[in-house]
Amino acid sequence: MSELAENASVQESVRKNKRKRRIVIFCAVSLLNVGLLALILTQLLTPATHSVSDPLVGHPAPNFSLVMLHSDSRKSALSLSNFKGKPIVLNFWASWCQPCKEELTLLENAWKQMQAQKKDIVFLGIDFQESSSDATSFLQLHRISYLAGLDTNGAIASKYGVTSLPQTIFIDRNGTVTSREPRELTAQELSKNLQLII
């Protein structure tokens, strides 16, 4: 009889140990699942950072020549190399591009402000693949006073890797591309990028 009681006691002890082991395993698996779920949620809810680096940033700006659009300009053509030693804001645009129209006032105001502060900076608008008459009419309509030229065949845009409009590239005094804004500029973005090149 005592053997039966001992066996029952041992079996009860084994059952308790199995139950404890199951509870411990269940808790460990549950904690692991909760941790994985938290990791997945934080990854889903965190905005993606684009770590793709721009091949132009940190490198010399490709030189180019273009036909000027302003009729009051003394030169009918110019090259980027004409502005050696000056910070440059290159803005690619087209008259059919609605965001381009939206940022024109911002660029024009920034240009005038830089001139009033006697900052030696170049703003250069580059019209993408349009006729000279369309581009000139657009500039006159929006009263743009900074330099503008015509990229008739898209060769300049190609050199700069421009795939959408508007797009603005900032070049420092050493001729190095410091940054690119591949969309319509905000006042904050413009100010931040100007500080990088002035």
PDB file of N, CA and C in Angstrom, residues 38-116:
ATOM      1  N   ALA A  38       5.797  43.703 -30.990  1.00  0.00           N
ATOM      2  CA  ALA A  38       6.196  45.087 -30.724  1.00  0.00           C
ATOM      3  C   ALA A  38       7.223  45.557 -31.742  1.00  0.00           C
ATOM      4  N   LEU A  39       8.166  44.698 -32.089  1.00  0.00           N
ATOM      5  CA  LEU A  39       9.178  45.053 -33.086  1.00  0.00           C
ATOM      6  C   LEU A  39       8.537  45.307 -34.449  1.00  0.00           C
ATOM      7  N   ILE A  40       7.636  44.431 -34.840  1.00  0.00           N
ATOM      8  CA  ILE A  40       6.948  44.590 -36.130  1.00  0.00           C
ATOM      9  C   ILE A  40       6.139  45.880 -36.154  1.00  0.00           C
ATOM     10  N   LEU A  41       5.415  46.155 -35.087  1.00  0.00           N
ATOM     11  CA  LEU A  41       4.606  47.377 -35.032  1.00  0.00           C
ATOM     12  C   LEU A  41       5.468  48.634 -35.090  1.00  0.00           C
ATOM     13  N   THR A  42       6.594  48.641 -34.373  1.00  0.00           N
ATOM     14  CA  THR A  42       7.448  49.829 -34.426  1.00  0.00           C
ATOM     15  C   THR A  42       8.037  50.018 -35.818  1.00  0.00           C
ATOM     16  N   GLN A  43       8.347  48.933 -36.505  1.00  0.00           N
ATOM     17  CA  GLN A  43       8.868  49.041 -37.871  1.00  0.00           C
ATOM     18  C   GLN A  43       7.798  49.551 -38.834  1.00  0.00           C
ATOM     19  N   LEU A  44       6.562  49.105 -38.628  1.00  0.00           N
ATOM     20  CA  LEU A  44       5.477  49.529 -39.502  1.00  0.00           C
ATOM     21  C   LEU A  44       5.078  50.980 -39.262  1.00  0.00           C
ATOM     22  N   LEU A  45       5.163  51.419 -38.022  1.00  0.00           N
ATOM     23  CA  LEU A  45       4.712  52.758 -37.677  1.00  0.00           C
ATOM     24  C   LEU A  45       5.802  53.816 -37.800  1.00  0.00           C
ATOM     25  N   THR A  46       7.061  53.398 -37.944  1.00  0.00           N
ATOM     26  CA  THR A  46       8.156  54.341 -38.101  1.00  0.00           C
ATOM     27  C   THR A  46       8.311  54.686 -39.572  1.00  0.00           C
ATOM     28  N   PRO A  47       8.315  55.977 -39.917  1.00  0.00           N
ATOM     29  CA  PRO A  47       8.481  56.345 -41.332  1.00  0.00           C
ATOM     30  C   PRO A  47       9.830  55.848 -41.846  1.00  0.00           C
ATOM     31  N   ALA A  48       9.823  55.403 -43.076  1.00  0.00           N
ATOM     32  CA  ALA A  48      11.048  54.898 -43.685  1.00  0.00           C
ATOM     33  C   ALA A  48      11.989  56.054 -43.978  1.00  0.00           C
ATOM     34  N   THR A  49      13.248  55.846 -43.679  1.00  0.00           N
ATOM     35  CA  THR A  49      14.248  56.829 -44.052  1.00  0.00           C
ATOM     36  C   THR A  49      14.902  56.341 -45.329  1.00  0.00           C
ATOM     37  N   HIS A  50      15.040  57.252 -46.249  1.00  0.00           N
ATOM     38  CA  HIS A  50      15.624  56.879 -47.535  1.00  0.00           C
ATOM     39  C   HIS A  50      17.140  56.972 -47.422  1.00  0.00           C
ATOM     40  N   SER A  51      17.759  55.819 -47.284  1.00  0.00           N
ATOM     41  CA  SER A  51      19.201  55.803 -47.119  1.00  0.00           C
ATOM     42  C   SER A  51      19.924  55.741 -48.453  1.00  0.00           C
ATOM     43  N   VAL A  52      19.159  55.795 -49.536  1.00  0.00           N
ATOM     44  CA  VAL A  52      19.781  55.780 -50.850  1.00  0.00           C
ATOM     45  C   VAL A  52      20.487  57.115 -51.029  1.00  0.00           C
ATOM     46  N   SER A  53      21.783  57.059 -51.212  1.00  0.00           N
ATOM     47  CA  SER A  53      22.519  58.310 -51.321  1.00  0.00           C
ATOM     48  C   SER A  53      22.471  58.833 -52.750  1.00  0.00           C
ATOM     49  N   ASP A  54      22.507  60.140 -52.843  1.00  0.00           N
ATOM     50  CA  ASP A  54      22.487  60.811 -54.133  1.00  0.00           C
ATOM     51  C   ASP A  54      23.905  60.770 -54.698  1.00  0.00           C
ATOM     52  N   PRO A  55      24.100  60.249 -55.904  1.00  0.00           N
ATOM     53  CA  PRO A  55      25.449  60.148 -56.453  1.00  0.00           C
ATOM     54  C   PRO A  55      26.119  61.494 -56.730  1.00  0.00           C
ATOM     55  N   LEU A  56      25.341  62.575 -56.788  1.00  0.00           N
ATOM     56  CA  LEU A  56      25.923  63.901 -57.030  1.00  0.00           C
ATOM     57  C   LEU A  56      26.400  64.582 -55.754  1.00  0.00           C
ATOM     58  N   VAL A  57      25.709  64.328 -54.647  1.00  0.00           N
ATOM     59  CA  VAL A  57      26.019  65.028 -53.398  1.00  0.00           C
ATOM     60  C   VAL A  57      27.444  64.688 -52.954  1.00  0.00           C
ATOM     61  N   GLY A  58      28.190  65.748 -52.675  1.00  0.00           N
ATOM     62  CA  GLY A  58      29.574  65.578 -52.254  1.00  0.00           C
ATOM     63  C   GLY A  58      30.560  65.551 -53.411  1.00  0.00           C
ATOM     64  N   HIS A  59      30.053  65.676 -54.635  1.00  0.00           N
ATOM     65  CA  HIS A  59      30.903  65.649 -55.826  1.00  0.00           C
ATOM     66  C   HIS A  59      30.784  66.973 -56.591  1.00  0.00           C
ATOM     67  N   PRO A  60      31.761  67.235 -57.475  1.00  0.00           N
ATOM     68  CA  PRO A  60      31.687  68.469 -58.266  1.00  0.00           C
ATOM     69  C   PRO A  60      30.433  68.488 -59.152  1.00  0.00           C
ATOM     70  N   ALA A  61      29.819  69.644 -59.237  1.00  0.00           N
ATOM     71  CA  ALA A  61      28.634  69.808 -60.094  1.00  0.00           C
ATOM     72  C   ALA A  61      29.064  69.711 -61.550  1.00  0.00           C
ATOM     73  N   PRO A  62      28.361  68.916 -62.355  1.00  0.00           N
ATOM     74  CA  PRO A  62      28.708  68.823 -63.781  1.00  0.00           C
ATOM     75  C   PRO A  62      28.535  70.180 -64.479  1.00  0.00           C
ATOM     76  N   ASN A  63      29.503  70.526 -65.281  1.00  0.00           N
ATOM     77  CA  ASN A  63      29.431  71.793 -66.012  1.00  0.00           C
ATOM     78  C   ASN A  63      28.454  71.661 -67.178  1.00  0.00           C
ATOM     79  N   PHE A  64      27.903  72.765 -67.617  1.00  0.00           N
ATOM     80  CA  PHE A  64      26.985  72.785 -68.754  1.00  0.00           C
ATOM     81  C   PHE A  64      26.944  74.183 -69.336  1.00  0.00           C
ATOM     82  N   SER A  65      26.433  74.287 -70.513  1.00  0.00           N
ATOM     83  CA  SER A  65      26.153  75.580 -71.153  1.00  0.00           C
ATOM     84  C   SER A  65      24.686  75.591 -71.536  1.00  0.00           C
ATOM     85  N   LEU A  66      24.087  76.765 -71.464  1.00  0.00           N
ATOM     86  CA  LEU A  66      22.680  76.869 -71.865  1.00  0.00           C
ATOM     87  C   LEU A  66      22.376  78.225 -72.449  1.00  0.00           C
ATOM     88  N   VAL A  67      21.268  78.276 -73.171  1.00  0.00           N
ATOM     89  CA  VAL A  67      20.786  79.507 -73.785  1.00  0.00           C
ATOM     90  C   VAL A  67      19.963  80.261 -72.750  1.00  0.00           C
ATOM     91  N   MET A  68      20.248  81.539 -72.592  1.00  0.00           N
ATOM     92  CA  MET A  68      19.530  82.357 -71.617  1.00  0.00           C
ATOM     93  C   MET A  68      18.133  82.707 -72.127  1.00  0.00           C
ATOM     94  N   LEU A  69      17.202  82.895 -71.205  1.00  0.00           N
ATOM     95  CA  LEU A  69      15.818  83.197 -71.574  1.00  0.00           C
ATOM     96  C   LEU A  69      15.440  84.661 -71.426  1.00  0.00           C
ATOM     97  N   HIS A  70      16.030  85.357 -70.488  1.00  0.00           N
ATOM     98  CA  HIS A  70      15.666  86.767 -70.285  1.00  0.00           C
ATOM     99  C   HIS A  70      16.171  87.604 -71.451  1.00  0.00           C
ATOM    100  N   SER A  71      15.282  88.384 -72.015  1.00  0.00           N
ATOM    101  CA  SER A  71      15.665  89.211 -73.171  1.00  0.00           C
ATOM    102  C   SER A  71      16.580  90.353 -72.762  1.00  0.00           C
ATOM    103  N   ASP A  72      16.539  90.752 -71.469  1.00  0.00           N
ATOM    104  CA  ASP A  72      17.372  91.864 -71.028  1.00  0.00           C
ATOM    105  C   ASP A  72      18.783  91.418 -70.650  1.00  0.00           C
ATOM    106  N   SER A  73      19.043  90.127 -70.741  1.00  0.00           N
ATOM    107  CA  SER A  73      20.354  89.597 -70.394  1.00  0.00           C
ATOM    108  C   SER A  73      21.368  89.990 -71.469  1.00  0.00           C
ATOM    109  N   ARG A  74      22.558  90.368 -71.050  1.00  0.00           N
ATOM    110  CA  ARG A  74      23.592  90.764 -72.011  1.00  0.00           C
ATOM    111  C   ARG A  74      24.166  89.560 -72.747  1.00  0.00           C
ATOM    112  N   LYS A  75      24.160  88.429 -72.078  1.00  0.00           N
ATOM    113  CA  LYS A  75      24.689  87.230 -72.712  1.00  0.00           C
ATOM    114  C   LYS A  75      23.535  86.376 -73.205  1.00  0.00           C
ATOM    115  N   SER A  76      23.718  85.784 -74.356  1.00  0.00           N
ATOM    116  CA  SER A  76      22.669  84.904 -74.866  1.00  0.00           C
ATOM    117  C   SER A  76      22.887  83.465 -74.401  1.00  0.00           C
ATOM    118  N   ALA A  77      24.104  83.169 -73.926  1.00  0.00           N
ATOM    119  CA  ALA A  77      24.406  81.830 -73.408  1.00  0.00           C
ATOM    120  C   ALA A  77      25.369  81.971 -72.236  1.00  0.00           C
ATOM    121  N   LEU A  78      25.374  80.985 -71.352  1.00  0.00           N
ATOM    122  CA  LEU A  78      26.329  80.969 -70.253  1.00  0.00           C
ATOM    123  C   LEU A  78      26.616  79.531 -69.841  1.00  0.00           C
ATOM    124  N   SER A  79      27.676  79.376 -69.056  1.00  0.00           N
ATOM    125  CA  SER A  79      28.072  78.069 -68.536  1.00  0.00           C
ATOM    126  C   SER A  79      28.055  78.118 -67.025  1.00  0.00           C
ATOM    127  N   LEU A  80      27.937  76.987 -66.419  1.00  0.00           N
ATOM    128  CA  LEU A  80      27.998  76.921 -64.962  1.00  0.00           C
ATOM    129  C   LEU A  80      29.358  77.442 -64.489  1.00  0.00           C
ATOM    130  N   SER A  81      30.386  77.182 -65.265  1.00  0.00           N
ATOM    131  CA  SER A  81      31.737  77.619 -64.886  1.00  0.00           C
ATOM    132  C   SER A  81      31.858  79.146 -64.798  1.00  0.00           C
ATOM    133  N   ASN A  82      30.905  79.898 -65.392  1.00  0.00           N
ATOM    134  CA  ASN A  82      30.896  81.357 -65.269  1.00  0.00           C
ATOM    135  C   ASN A  82      30.719  81.805 -63.816  1.00  0.00           C
ATOM    136  N   PHE A  83      30.211  80.907 -62.975  1.00  0.00           N
ATOM    137  CA  PHE A  83      29.892  81.270 -61.590  1.00  0.00           C
ATOM    138  C   PHE A  83      30.850  80.646 -60.578  1.00  0.00           C
ATOM    139  N   LYS A  84      32.046  80.338 -61.028  1.00  0.00           N
ATOM    140  CA  LYS A  84      33.050  79.724 -60.160  1.00  0.00           C
ATOM    141  C   LYS A  84      33.259  80.589 -58.921  1.00  0.00           C
ATOM    142  N   GLY A  85      33.289  79.957 -57.755  1.00  0.00           N
ATOM    143  CA  GLY A  85      33.492  80.672 -56.494  1.00  0.00           C
ATOM    144  C   GLY A  85      32.224  81.228 -55.873  1.00  0.00           C
ATOM    145  N   LYS A  86      31.071  80.990 -56.517  1.00  0.00           N
ATOM    146  CA  LYS A  86      29.798  81.494 -55.980  1.00  0.00           C
ATOM    147  C   LYS A  86      28.882  80.318 -55.638  1.00  0.00           C
ATOM    148  N   PRO A  87      28.112  80.440 -54.554  1.00  0.00           N
ATOM    149  CA  PRO A  87      27.097  79.410 -54.284  1.00  0.00           C
ATOM    150  C   PRO A  87      25.980  79.518 -55.323  1.00  0.00           C
ATOM    151  N   ILE A  88      25.430  78.371 -55.700  1.00  0.00           N
ATOM    152  CA  ILE A  88      24.446  78.338 -56.787  1.00  0.00           C
ATOM    153  C   ILE A  88      23.225  77.524 -56.380  1.00  0.00           C
ATOM    154  N   VAL A  89      22.056  78.039 -56.723  1.00  0.00           N
ATOM    155  CA  VAL A  89      20.801  77.307 -56.581  1.00  0.00           C
ATOM    156  C   VAL A  89      20.305  77.016 -57.995  1.00  0.00           C
ATOM    157  N   LEU A  90      20.322  75.741 -58.378  1.00  0.00           N
ATOM    158  CA  LEU A  90      19.815  75.317 -59.695  1.00  0.00           C
ATOM    159  C   LEU A  90      18.403  74.795 -59.511  1.00  0.00           C
ATOM    160  N   ASN A  91      17.467  75.383 -60.214  1.00  0.00           N
ATOM    161  CA  ASN A  91      16.079  74.939 -60.108  1.00  0.00           C
ATOM    162  C   ASN A  91      15.583  74.500 -61.480  1.00  0.00           C
ATOM    163  N   PHE A  92      15.271  73.209 -61.608  1.00  0.00           N
ATOM    164  CA  PHE A  92      14.725  72.667 -62.858  1.00  0.00           C
ATOM    165  C   PHE A  92      13.207  72.798 -62.820  1.00  0.00           C
ATOM    166  N   TRP A  93      12.628  73.329 -63.890  1.00  0.00           N
ATOM    167  CA  TRP A  93      11.192  73.603 -63.932  1.00  0.00           C
ATOM    168  C   TRP A  93      10.674  73.506 -65.365  1.00  0.00           C
ATOM    169  N   ALA A  94       9.368  73.602 -65.488  1.00  0.00           N
ATOM    170  CA  ALA A  94       8.702  73.703 -66.794  1.00  0.00           C
ATOM    171  C   ALA A  94       7.389  74.445 -66.575  1.00  0.00           C
ATOM    172  N   SER A  95       6.914  75.132 -67.597  1.00  0.00           N
ATOM    173  CA  SER A  95       5.703  75.947 -67.449  1.00  0.00           C
ATOM    174  C   SER A  95       4.456  75.097 -67.234  1.00  0.00           C
ATOM    175  N   TRP A  96       4.470  73.842 -67.666  1.00  0.00           N
ATOM    176  CA  TRP A  96       3.314  72.965 -67.510  1.00  0.00           C
ATOM    177  C   TRP A  96       3.278  72.284 -66.135  1.00  0.00           C
ATOM    178  N   CYS A  97       4.308  72.483 -65.337  1.00  0.00           N
ATOM    179  CA  CYS A  97       4.450  71.814 -64.034  1.00  0.00           C
ATOM    180  C   CYS A  97       3.819  72.664 -62.932  1.00  0.00           C
ATOM    181  N   GLN A  98       2.703  72.194 -62.364  1.00  0.00           N
ATOM    182  CA  GLN A  98       1.991  72.965 -61.347  1.00  0.00           C
ATOM    183  C   GLN A  98       2.835  73.215 -60.096  1.00  0.00           C
ATOM    184  N   PRO A  99       3.525  72.211 -59.527  1.00  0.00           N
ATOM    185  CA  PRO A  99       4.369  72.498 -58.356  1.00  0.00           C
ATOM    186  C   PRO A  99       5.481  73.509 -58.661  1.00  0.00           C
ATOM    187  N   CYS A 100       5.946  73.526 -59.912  1.00  0.00           N
ATOM    188  CA  CYS A 100       6.966  74.518 -60.303  1.00  0.00           C
ATOM    189  C   CYS A 100       6.405  75.925 -60.144  1.00  0.00           C
ATOM    190  N   LYS A 101       5.154  76.116 -60.564  1.00  0.00           N
ATOM    191  CA  LYS A 101       4.503  77.425 -60.444  1.00  0.00           C
ATOM    192  C   LYS A 101       4.376  77.812 -58.970  1.00  0.00           C
ATOM    193  N   GLU A 102       4.052  76.803 -58.145  1.00  0.00           N
ATOM    194  CA  GLU A 102       3.830  77.067 -56.721  1.00  0.00           C
ATOM    195  C   GLU A 102       5.104  77.576 -56.031  1.00  0.00           C
ATOM    196  N   GLU A 103       6.269  77.044 -56.420  1.00  0.00           N
ATOM    197  CA  GLU A 103       7.496  77.426 -55.716  1.00  0.00           C
ATOM    198  C   GLU A 103       8.193  78.654 -56.309  1.00  0.00           C
ATOM    199  N   LEU A 104       7.711  79.149 -57.458  1.00  0.00           N
ATOM    200  CA  LEU A 104       8.349  80.313 -58.087  1.00  0.00           C
ATOM    201  C   LEU A 104       8.401  81.528 -57.175  1.00  0.00           C
ATOM    202  N   THR A 105       7.313  81.812 -56.509  1.00  0.00           N
ATOM    203  CA  THR A 105       7.269  82.978 -55.625  1.00  0.00           C
ATOM    204  C   THR A 105       8.277  82.835 -54.496  1.00  0.00           C
ATOM    205  N   LEU A 106       8.367  81.636 -53.956  1.00  0.00           N
ATOM    206  CA  LEU A 106       9.324  81.363 -52.875  1.00  0.00           C
ATOM    207  C   LEU A 106      10.755  81.624 -53.355  1.00  0.00           C
ATOM    208  N   LEU A 107      11.094  81.105 -54.526  1.00  0.00           N
ATOM    209  CA  LEU A 107      12.444  81.292 -55.070  1.00  0.00           C
ATOM    210  C   LEU A 107      12.716  82.762 -55.403  1.00  0.00           C
ATOM    211  N   GLU A 108      11.751  83.415 -56.013  1.00  0.00           N
ATOM    212  CA  GLU A 108      11.921  84.829 -56.371  1.00  0.00           C
ATOM    213  C   GLU A 108      12.121  85.685 -55.118  1.00  0.00           C
ATOM    214  N   ASN A 109      11.320  85.430 -54.079  1.00  0.00           N
ATOM    215  CA  ASN A 109      11.454  86.194 -52.832  1.00  0.00           C
ATOM    216  C   ASN A 109      12.804  85.936 -52.165  1.00  0.00           C
ATOM    217  N   ALA A 110      13.247  84.681 -52.173  1.00  0.00           N
ATOM    218  CA  ALA A 110      14.546  84.350 -51.582  1.00  0.00           C
ATOM    219  C   ALA A 110      15.671  85.027 -52.362  1.00  0.00           C
ATOM    220  N   TRP A 111      15.545  85.036 -53.689  1.00  0.00           N
ATOM    221  CA  TRP A 111      16.539  85.688 -54.539  1.00  0.00           C
ATOM    222  C   TRP A 111      16.629  87.177 -54.213  1.00  0.00           C
ATOM    223  N   LYS A 112      15.494  87.832 -54.124  1.00  0.00           N
ATOM    224  CA  LYS A 112      15.478  89.267 -53.825  1.00  0.00           C
ATOM    225  C   LYS A 112      16.042  89.540 -52.427  1.00  0.00           C
ATOM    226  N   GLN A 113      15.716  88.678 -51.489  1.00  0.00           N
ATOM    227  CA  GLN A 113      16.226  88.842 -50.123  1.00  0.00           C
ATOM    228  C   GLN A 113      17.754  88.690 -50.105  1.00  0.00           C
ATOM    229  N   MET A 114      18.275  87.727 -50.819  1.00  0.00           N
ATOM    230  CA  MET A 114      19.730  87.539 -50.896  1.00  0.00           C
ATOM    231  C   MET A 114      20.404  88.758 -51.535  1.00  0.00           C
ATOM    232  N   GLN A 115      19.776  89.314 -52.560  1.00  0.00           N
ATOM    233  CA  GLN A 115      20.323  90.503 -53.215  1.00  0.00           C
ATOM    234  C   GLN A 115      20.315  91.694 -52.258  1.00  0.00           C
ATOM    235  N   ALA A 116      19.230  91.843 -51.495  1.00  0.00           N
ATOM    236  CA  ALA A 116      19.130  92.948 -50.542  1.00  0.00           C
ATOM    237  C   ALA A 116      20.184  92.826 -49.444  1.00  0.00           C
TER     238      ALA A 116
END
